[in-house]
Amino acid sequence: MTAQLIDGNALSRQLRADVTARVTALKAHGITPGLAVILVGENAASQVYVRNKVKACEDTGMHSVLERWPATLTEADLLARVEALNLDASIHGILVQLPLPAHIDAQKVIEAISPAKDVDGFHIASAGALMTGMPGFWPCTPYGCMKMLESIGYELKGKHAVVIGRSNIVGKPMALMLLQQNATVTICHSGTPDLKAMTLQADVVVAAVGKLNVLTADMVKPGAVVIDVGMNRNDEGKLCGDVDFDGVKQVAGYITPVPGGVGPMTITMLMVNTLESAERLLG
Ligand code: NAP
């Protein structure tokens, strides 16, 4: 069996076309959705991520502001910038690119963002809203994974989903979203004694670990849906996920590639969240 590919680039193009149309409609009401991205320091990967986010804003007709600050920026100054953007009516979403330099308390900065503009969905109010099923912004990466499942018409009710990884930005919100769609959910982590015993029971596996080959073909139930969130480099420096793609695609029913899978979906859902933040102004 060869798994069908869930193409994150193609799905992103579709969703971004819808975002562009909705941005145009909002502009007719005098509102241009605006995203502010704050980058502190020179982290090479972060520079690429923020460039891609700003470009996605441009492509969809949104307004964007990129603030670059040196790694020496104080926590107090960063908090002041966040507060200024909270009050800026042209900005509907605020994103502080992580990681931040060690002298800045990242959680404190995230909590300073107004929940109404927390388009990354990392604020404790957004996490609480997700947990209780209330309206709020969903973190973009797991939200993108849910859209990928939706795109193949996958019915989660009655299915067993196994999430590998329990970070606050991917694993935990992923598990809550799957639960909200009535899947039976198992969360695995570095202390899980027999990962293979768990994944072999899974109709859906989401791998969000950050290690090569965490999921191999012998760990996958035939026909399962496999979503690979991981971003790693192999020995040749090539971008790879957590899943042994060539092996697992022989067993799975559906699989997401890396690159071209969850990565572009993350940015797409950031555009969706920013747009929806602006649309809320119209009620
Ligand atoms: P993280 O905070 O480092 O969390 C990794 C999780 O994996 C932890 O919960 C850890 O368990 C668990 N883990 C580690 N080794 C394991 C093992 N051998 N078996 C089972 N679980 C294990 O990472 P993250 O921020 O969630 O990101 C995960 C991956 O996704 C990274 O590669 C990251 O680059 C990628 N990512 C991609 C996107 C995208 O847009 N494509 C977005 C975000 C993240 P403990 O909690 O017990 O330590």
CSV table of C-alpha atoms and ligand atoms in Angstrom, one decimal:
chain,number,residue,atom,x,y,z
A,1,MET,CA,0.0,0.0,0.0
A,2,THR,CA,1.2,3.5,-0.7
A,3,ALA,CA,-0.2,6.3,1.4
A,4,GLN,CA,-1.9,9.3,-0.2
A,5,LEU,CA,-0.1,12.5,0.4
A,6,ILE,CA,-1.8,15.4,2.2
A,7,ASP,CA,-0.1,18.3,0.4
A,8,GLY,CA,0.3,21.2,2.8
A,9,ASN,CA,1.3,23.6,0.0
A,10,ALA,CA,-1.7,22.8,-2.1
A,11,LEU,CA,-4.1,23.1,0.8
A,12,SER,CA,-2.4,26.3,1.9
A,13,ARG,CA,-2.9,27.8,-1.6
A,14,GLN,CA,-6.7,27.0,-1.4
A,15,LEU,CA,-7.1,28.4,2.1
A,16,ARG,CA,-5.0,31.5,1.4
A,17,ALA,CA,-7.1,32.3,-1.7
A,18,ASP,CA,-10.1,32.3,0.7
A,19,VAL,CA,-8.3,34.5,3.1
A,20,THR,CA,-7.4,36.9,0.3
A,21,ALA,CA,-11.0,37.2,-0.8
A,22,ARG,CA,-12.1,37.8,2.8
A,23,VAL,CA,-9.4,40.5,3.2
A,24,THR,CA,-10.7,42.2,0.1
A,25,ALA,CA,-14.2,42.1,1.5
A,26,LEU,CA,-13.0,43.6,4.8
A,27,LYS,CA,-11.2,46.4,3.1
A,28,ALA,CA,-14.5,47.4,1.5
A,29,HIS,CA,-15.6,48.1,5.1
A,30,GLY,CA,-12.5,50.2,5.7
A,31,ILE,CA,-10.6,47.5,7.7
A,32,THR,CA,-7.3,46.1,6.6
A,33,PRO,CA,-6.2,43.2,8.8
A,34,GLY,CA,-2.8,43.9,10.3
A,35,LEU,CA,-0.2,41.6,11.9
A,36,ALA,CA,2.7,42.8,13.9
A,37,VAL,CA,5.7,40.5,14.2
A,38,ILE,CA,8.4,41.2,16.8
A,39,LEU,CA,11.8,39.6,16.3
A,40,VAL,CA,14.4,40.0,19.0
A,41,GLY,CA,18.0,39.0,18.2
A,42,GLU,CA,19.6,37.3,15.2
A,43,ASN,CA,18.4,33.7,15.4
A,44,ALA,CA,18.8,32.4,11.8
A,45,ALA,CA,15.8,30.1,11.7
A,46,SER,CA,13.6,32.9,13.3
A,47,GLN,CA,14.7,35.3,10.5
A,48,VAL,CA,13.4,32.9,7.9
A,49,TYR,CA,10.1,32.3,9.8
A,50,VAL,CA,9.3,36.0,10.2
A,51,ARG,CA,10.2,36.7,6.6
A,52,ASN,CA,7.7,34.0,5.5
A,53,LYS,CA,5.0,35.4,7.8
A,54,VAL,CA,5.4,38.9,6.5
A,55,LYS,CA,5.4,37.7,2.9
A,56,ALA,CA,2.2,35.7,3.5
A,57,CYS,CA,0.6,38.9,4.8
A,58,GLU,CA,1.7,40.8,1.6
A,59,ASP,CA,0.4,37.9,-0.6
A,60,THR,CA,-3.0,38.0,1.1
A,61,GLY,CA,-3.4,41.8,1.1
A,62,MET,CA,-2.9,42.2,4.8
A,63,HIS,CA,-0.9,45.0,6.5
A,64,SER,CA,2.2,43.8,8.4
A,65,VAL,CA,4.7,45.4,10.6
A,66,LEU,CA,8.0,43.7,11.3
A,67,GLU,CA,9.9,45.1,14.3
A,68,ARG,CA,13.5,43.9,14.6
A,69,TRP,CA,15.2,44.5,17.9
A,70,PRO,CA,18.8,43.7,19.0
A,71,ALA,CA,19.3,40.8,21.4
A,72,THR,CA,20.2,43.4,24.1
A,73,LEU,CA,16.6,44.7,24.2
A,74,THR,CA,15.4,44.7,27.8
A,75,GLU,CA,12.3,42.8,28.9
A,76,ALA,CA,10.8,46.1,30.1
A,77,ASP,CA,11.3,47.7,26.6
A,78,LEU,CA,9.8,44.6,24.9
A,79,LEU,CA,6.8,44.7,27.2
A,80,ALA,CA,6.3,48.4,26.4
A,81,ARG,CA,6.4,47.6,22.6
A,82,VAL,CA,3.7,44.9,23.1
A,83,GLU,CA,1.6,47.3,25.1
A,84,ALA,CA,1.9,49.9,22.3
A,85,LEU,CA,0.8,47.3,19.7
A,86,ASN,CA,-2.1,46.2,22.0
A,87,LEU,CA,-3.4,49.8,21.7
A,88,ASP,CA,-2.7,50.2,18.0
A,89,ALA,CA,-6.0,50.0,16.1
A,90,SER,CA,-4.3,49.1,12.8
A,91,ILE,CA,-2.9,45.9,14.4
A,92,HIS,CA,-5.2,42.9,14.8
A,93,GLY,CA,-2.6,40.2,15.6
A,94,ILE,CA,0.6,40.4,17.6
A,95,LEU,CA,3.3,37.7,17.3
A,96,VAL,CA,6.5,37.7,19.3
A,97,GLN,CA,8.8,35.2,17.6
A,98,LEU,CA,10.2,32.6,19.9
A,99,PRO,CA,12.8,31.8,21.2
A,100,LEU,CA,13.6,35.1,23.0
A,101,PRO,CA,17.0,35.8,24.5
A,102,ALA,CA,17.5,34.2,27.9
A,103,HIS,CA,17.2,37.4,29.9
A,104,ILE,CA,13.6,37.8,28.8
A,105,ASP,CA,10.8,35.8,30.4
A,106,ALA,CA,8.9,34.6,27.3
A,107,GLN,CA,5.8,33.6,29.2
A,108,LYS,CA,5.6,37.1,30.7
A,109,VAL,CA,5.8,38.6,27.3
A,110,ILE,CA,3.1,36.3,25.9
A,111,GLU,CA,0.8,37.1,28.8
A,112,ALA,CA,1.3,40.8,28.0
A,113,ILE,CA,-0.3,40.4,24.5
A,114,SER,CA,-4.0,41.2,24.5
A,115,PRO,CA,-5.9,37.9,24.2
A,116,ALA,CA,-7.9,39.7,21.5
A,117,LYS,CA,-4.7,39.9,19.4
A,118,ASP,CA,-3.1,36.7,20.4
A,119,VAL,CA,-3.1,35.1,16.9
A,120,ASP,CA,-0.4,32.6,17.9
A,121,GLY,CA,-2.8,31.2,20.5
A,122,PHE,CA,-0.1,30.9,23.2
A,123,HIS,CA,-1.7,33.2,25.8
A,124,ILE,CA,-3.0,31.4,28.9
A,125,ALA,CA,-6.5,32.8,28.0
A,126,SER,CA,-6.3,31.2,24.6
A,127,ALA,CA,-5.2,27.9,26.1
A,128,GLY,CA,-8.0,28.1,28.6
A,129,ALA,CA,-10.5,28.8,25.8
A,130,LEU,CA,-9.3,25.8,23.8
A,131,MET,CA,-9.5,23.6,26.9
A,132,THR,CA,-13.1,24.7,27.7
A,133,GLY,CA,-14.4,24.8,24.2
A,134,MET,CA,-14.9,28.6,24.3
A,135,PRO,CA,-14.1,30.9,21.3
A,136,GLY,CA,-10.5,31.9,21.2
A,137,PHE,CA,-7.4,31.7,18.9
A,138,TRP,CA,-6.1,28.2,18.3
A,139,PRO,CA,-2.3,27.7,18.1
A,140,CYS,CA,-1.5,27.7,14.4
A,141,THR,CA,0.5,24.4,14.0
A,142,PRO,CA,-2.1,22.0,15.5
A,143,TYR,CA,-4.9,24.1,13.9
A,144,GLY,CA,-3.2,23.5,10.6
A,145,CYS,CA,-3.1,19.7,11.3
A,146,MET,CA,-6.8,19.7,12.0
A,147,LYS,CA,-7.4,21.5,8.6
A,148,MET,CA,-5.3,18.7,7.0
A,149,LEU,CA,-7.6,16.1,8.5
A,150,GLU,CA,-10.6,18.1,7.5
A,151,SER,CA,-9.3,18.3,3.9
A,152,ILE,CA,-9.4,14.5,3.5
A,153,GLY,CA,-12.9,14.4,5.0
A,154,TYR,CA,-11.6,12.4,8.0
A,155,GLU,CA,-14.2,11.7,10.7
A,156,LEU,CA,-12.4,11.6,14.1
A,157,LYS,CA,-15.4,10.4,16.1
A,158,GLY,CA,-14.7,6.9,17.3
A,159,LYS,CA,-11.1,7.0,16.2
A,160,HIS,CA,-8.0,6.6,18.3
A,161,ALA,CA,-5.5,9.4,17.9
A,162,VAL,CA,-2.0,9.2,19.3
A,163,VAL,CA,-0.1,12.5,19.8
A,164,ILE,CA,3.7,12.1,20.3
A,165,GLY,CA,4.9,15.2,22.2
A,166,ARG,CA,3.3,17.3,24.9
A,167,SER,CA,4.6,20.8,24.3
A,168,ASN,CA,2.3,23.8,25.1
A,169,ILE,CA,2.5,25.0,21.4
A,170,VAL,CA,2.0,21.7,19.6
A,171,GLY,CA,1.3,18.4,21.5
A,172,LYS,CA,-1.1,19.5,24.2
A,173,PRO,CA,-3.3,21.8,22.0
A,174,MET,CA,-3.2,19.1,19.3
A,175,ALA,CA,-4.6,16.6,21.8
A,176,LEU,CA,-7.4,19.0,22.9
A,177,MET,CA,-8.4,19.7,19.3
A,178,LEU,CA,-8.6,16.0,18.5
A,179,LEU,CA,-10.6,15.4,21.7
A,180,GLN,CA,-13.0,18.2,20.8
A,181,GLN,CA,-13.7,16.3,17.6
A,182,ASN,CA,-14.5,13.2,19.6
A,183,ALA,CA,-11.4,11.2,19.0
A,184,THR,CA,-10.1,9.0,21.8
A,185,VAL,CA,-6.7,10.6,22.5
A,186,THR,CA,-3.5,9.3,23.9
A,187,ILE,CA,-0.6,11.6,24.5
A,188,CYS,CA,3.0,10.2,24.5
A,189,HIS,CA,6.2,11.8,25.6
A,190,SER,CA,9.8,11.0,26.5
A,191,GLY,CA,8.6,9.0,29.5
A,192,THR,CA,6.3,6.8,27.6
A,193,PRO,CA,7.7,3.3,28.1
A,194,ASP,CA,6.5,1.6,24.9
A,195,LEU,CA,5.8,4.1,22.2
A,196,LYS,CA,5.3,1.4,19.5
A,197,ALA,CA,2.6,-0.3,21.6
A,198,MET,CA,0.7,3.0,21.6
A,199,THR,CA,1.2,4.0,18.0
A,200,LEU,CA,0.2,0.6,16.7
A,201,GLN,CA,-3.3,1.2,18.1
A,202,ALA,CA,-3.6,4.6,16.4
A,203,ASP,CA,-5.9,5.5,13.6
A,204,VAL,CA,-4.2,8.9,13.5
A,205,VAL,CA,-0.7,9.6,14.7
A,206,VAL,CA,0.7,13.1,15.1
A,207,ALA,CA,4.4,13.2,15.6
A,208,ALA,CA,5.6,16.4,17.3
A,209,VAL,CA,9.0,15.6,18.8
A,210,GLY,CA,11.9,17.1,16.9
A,211,LYS,CA,13.9,13.9,16.4
A,212,LEU,CA,14.5,11.9,13.2
A,213,ASN,CA,12.8,8.6,12.7
A,214,VAL,CA,10.7,8.7,15.9
A,215,LEU,CA,8.0,6.9,13.9
A,216,THR,CA,9.0,4.0,11.7
A,217,ALA,CA,6.9,1.7,9.5
A,218,ASP,CA,6.8,-1.1,12.1
A,219,MET,CA,5.1,1.3,14.5
A,220,VAL,CA,2.2,2.2,12.2
A,221,LYS,CA,-1.2,0.4,11.9
A,222,PRO,CA,-2.0,-0.2,8.2
A,223,GLY,CA,-4.1,2.6,6.8
A,224,ALA,CA,-3.5,5.1,9.6
A,225,VAL,CA,-3.2,8.8,9.0
A,226,VAL,CA,0.2,10.1,9.8
A,227,ILE,CA,0.9,13.8,10.4
A,228,ASP,CA,4.5,14.8,10.7
A,229,VAL,CA,5.0,18.1,12.6
A,230,GLY,CA,8.7,17.6,13.2
A,231,MET,CA,11.4,19.8,11.6
A,232,ASN,CA,14.9,18.2,11.7
A,233,ARG,CA,18.0,18.2,9.6
A,234,ASN,CA,19.5,14.8,8.5
A,235,ASP,CA,23.2,14.2,8.2
A,236,GLU,CA,23.2,15.8,4.7
A,237,GLY,CA,21.6,18.9,6.1
A,238,LYS,CA,18.2,18.1,4.4
A,239,LEU,CA,15.0,19.2,6.1
A,240,CYS,CA,13.2,16.1,7.5
A,241,GLY,CA,10.3,15.4,9.8
A,242,ASP,CA,10.0,13.0,12.8
A,243,VAL,CA,8.6,10.2,10.5
A,244,ASP,CA,10.6,7.8,8.4
A,245,PHE,CA,8.7,9.0,5.4
A,246,ASP,CA,9.8,6.3,2.8
A,247,GLY,CA,9.1,3.4,5.2
A,248,VAL,CA,5.8,4.7,6.7
A,249,LYS,CA,4.3,5.7,3.4
A,250,GLN,CA,4.2,2.0,2.5
A,251,VAL,CA,1.9,1.3,5.5
A,252,ALA,CA,-0.1,4.4,6.2
A,253,GLY,CA,-3.3,5.5,4.4
A,254,TYR,CA,-2.4,9.1,4.4
A,255,ILE,CA,0.9,10.9,5.2
A,256,THR,CA,2.1,14.5,5.3
A,257,PRO,CA,5.5,15.3,3.8
A,258,VAL,CA,8.3,17.4,5.2
A,259,PRO,CA,8.9,19.9,3.7
A,260,GLY,CA,5.5,20.9,2.2
A,261,GLY,CA,3.3,19.5,4.9
A,262,VAL,CA,2.5,21.1,8.3
A,263,GLY,CA,5.0,23.9,7.8
A,264,PRO,CA,3.1,26.0,5.2
A,265,MET,CA,-0.2,25.2,7.1
A,266,THR,CA,1.2,26.9,10.2
A,267,ILE,CA,1.7,30.2,8.4
A,268,THR,CA,-1.7,29.8,6.7
A,269,MET,CA,-3.5,29.4,10.0
A,270,LEU,CA,-1.7,32.5,11.3
A,271,MET,CA,-3.2,34.4,8.4
A,272,VAL,CA,-6.6,32.9,9.2
A,273,ASN,CA,-6.4,33.9,12.9
A,274,THR,CA,-5.3,37.5,12.0
A,275,LEU,CA,-8.1,37.8,9.5
A,276,GLU,CA,-10.7,36.5,12.0
A,277,SER,CA,-9.4,38.9,14.6
A,278,ALA,CA,-10.1,41.8,12.2
A,279,GLU,CA,-13.4,40.3,11.2
A,280,ARG,CA,-14.5,40.4,14.8
A,281,LEU,CA,-14.6,44.2,14.6
A,282,LEU,CA,-17.6,43.8,12.2
A,283,GLY,CA,-19.3,41.4,14.7
B,1,NAP,P1,9.4,20.4,22.3
B,1,NAP,O1,8.8,21.5,23.1
B,1,NAP,O2,10.9,20.1,22.3
B,1,NAP,O3,8.6,19.1,22.7
B,1,NAP,C1,9.0,17.9,22.2
B,1,NAP,C2,8.1,16.8,22.8
B,1,NAP,O4,8.6,15.5,22.4
B,1,NAP,C3,8.2,16.8,24.4
B,1,NAP,O5,7.0,16.7,24.9
B,1,NAP,C4,9.1,15.5,24.6
B,1,NAP,O6,8.7,14.8,25.8
B,1,NAP,C5,8.7,14.6,23.5
B,1,NAP,N1,9.7,13.6,23.2
B,1,NAP,C6,11.1,13.8,23.1
B,1,NAP,N2,11.7,12.6,22.8
B,1,NAP,C7,10.7,11.7,22.7
B,1,NAP,C8,10.7,10.3,22.4
B,1,NAP,N3,11.8,9.7,22.2
B,1,NAP,N4,9.5,9.7,22.4
B,1,NAP,C9,8.3,10.3,22.6
B,1,NAP,N5,8.3,11.7,22.9
B,1,NAP,C10,9.5,12.3,22.9
B,1,NAP,O7,9.1,20.6,20.7
B,1,NAP,P2,7.8,21.4,20.0
B,1,NAP,O8,8.0,22.8,20.1
B,1,NAP,O9,6.6,20.7,20.4
B,1,NAP,O10,8.2,21.0,18.5
B,1,NAP,C11,8.2,19.6,18.1
B,1,NAP,C12,8.8,19.5,16.7
B,1,NAP,O11,7.9,20.2,15.8
B,1,NAP,C13,10.1,20.2,16.5
B,1,NAP,O12,10.8,19.5,15.4
B,1,NAP,C14,9.7,21.6,15.9
B,1,NAP,O13,10.7,22.2,15.1
B,1,NAP,C15,8.5,21.2,15.1
B,1,NAP,N6,7.6,22.3,14.9
B,1,NAP,C16,7.2,22.5,13.6
B,1,NAP,C17,6.3,23.5,13.3
B,1,NAP,C18,5.8,23.6,11.9
B,1,NAP,O14,5.2,24.6,11.6
B,1,NAP,N7,6.0,22.6,11.1
B,1,NAP,C19,5.8,24.3,14.3
B,1,NAP,C20,6.2,24.1,15.6
B,1,NAP,C21,7.1,23.0,15.9
B,1,NAP,P3,8.9,15.5,27.3
B,1,NAP,O15,7.8,16.5,27.4
B,1,NAP,O16,8.8,14.3,28.2
B,1,NAP,O17,10.3,16.1,27.3
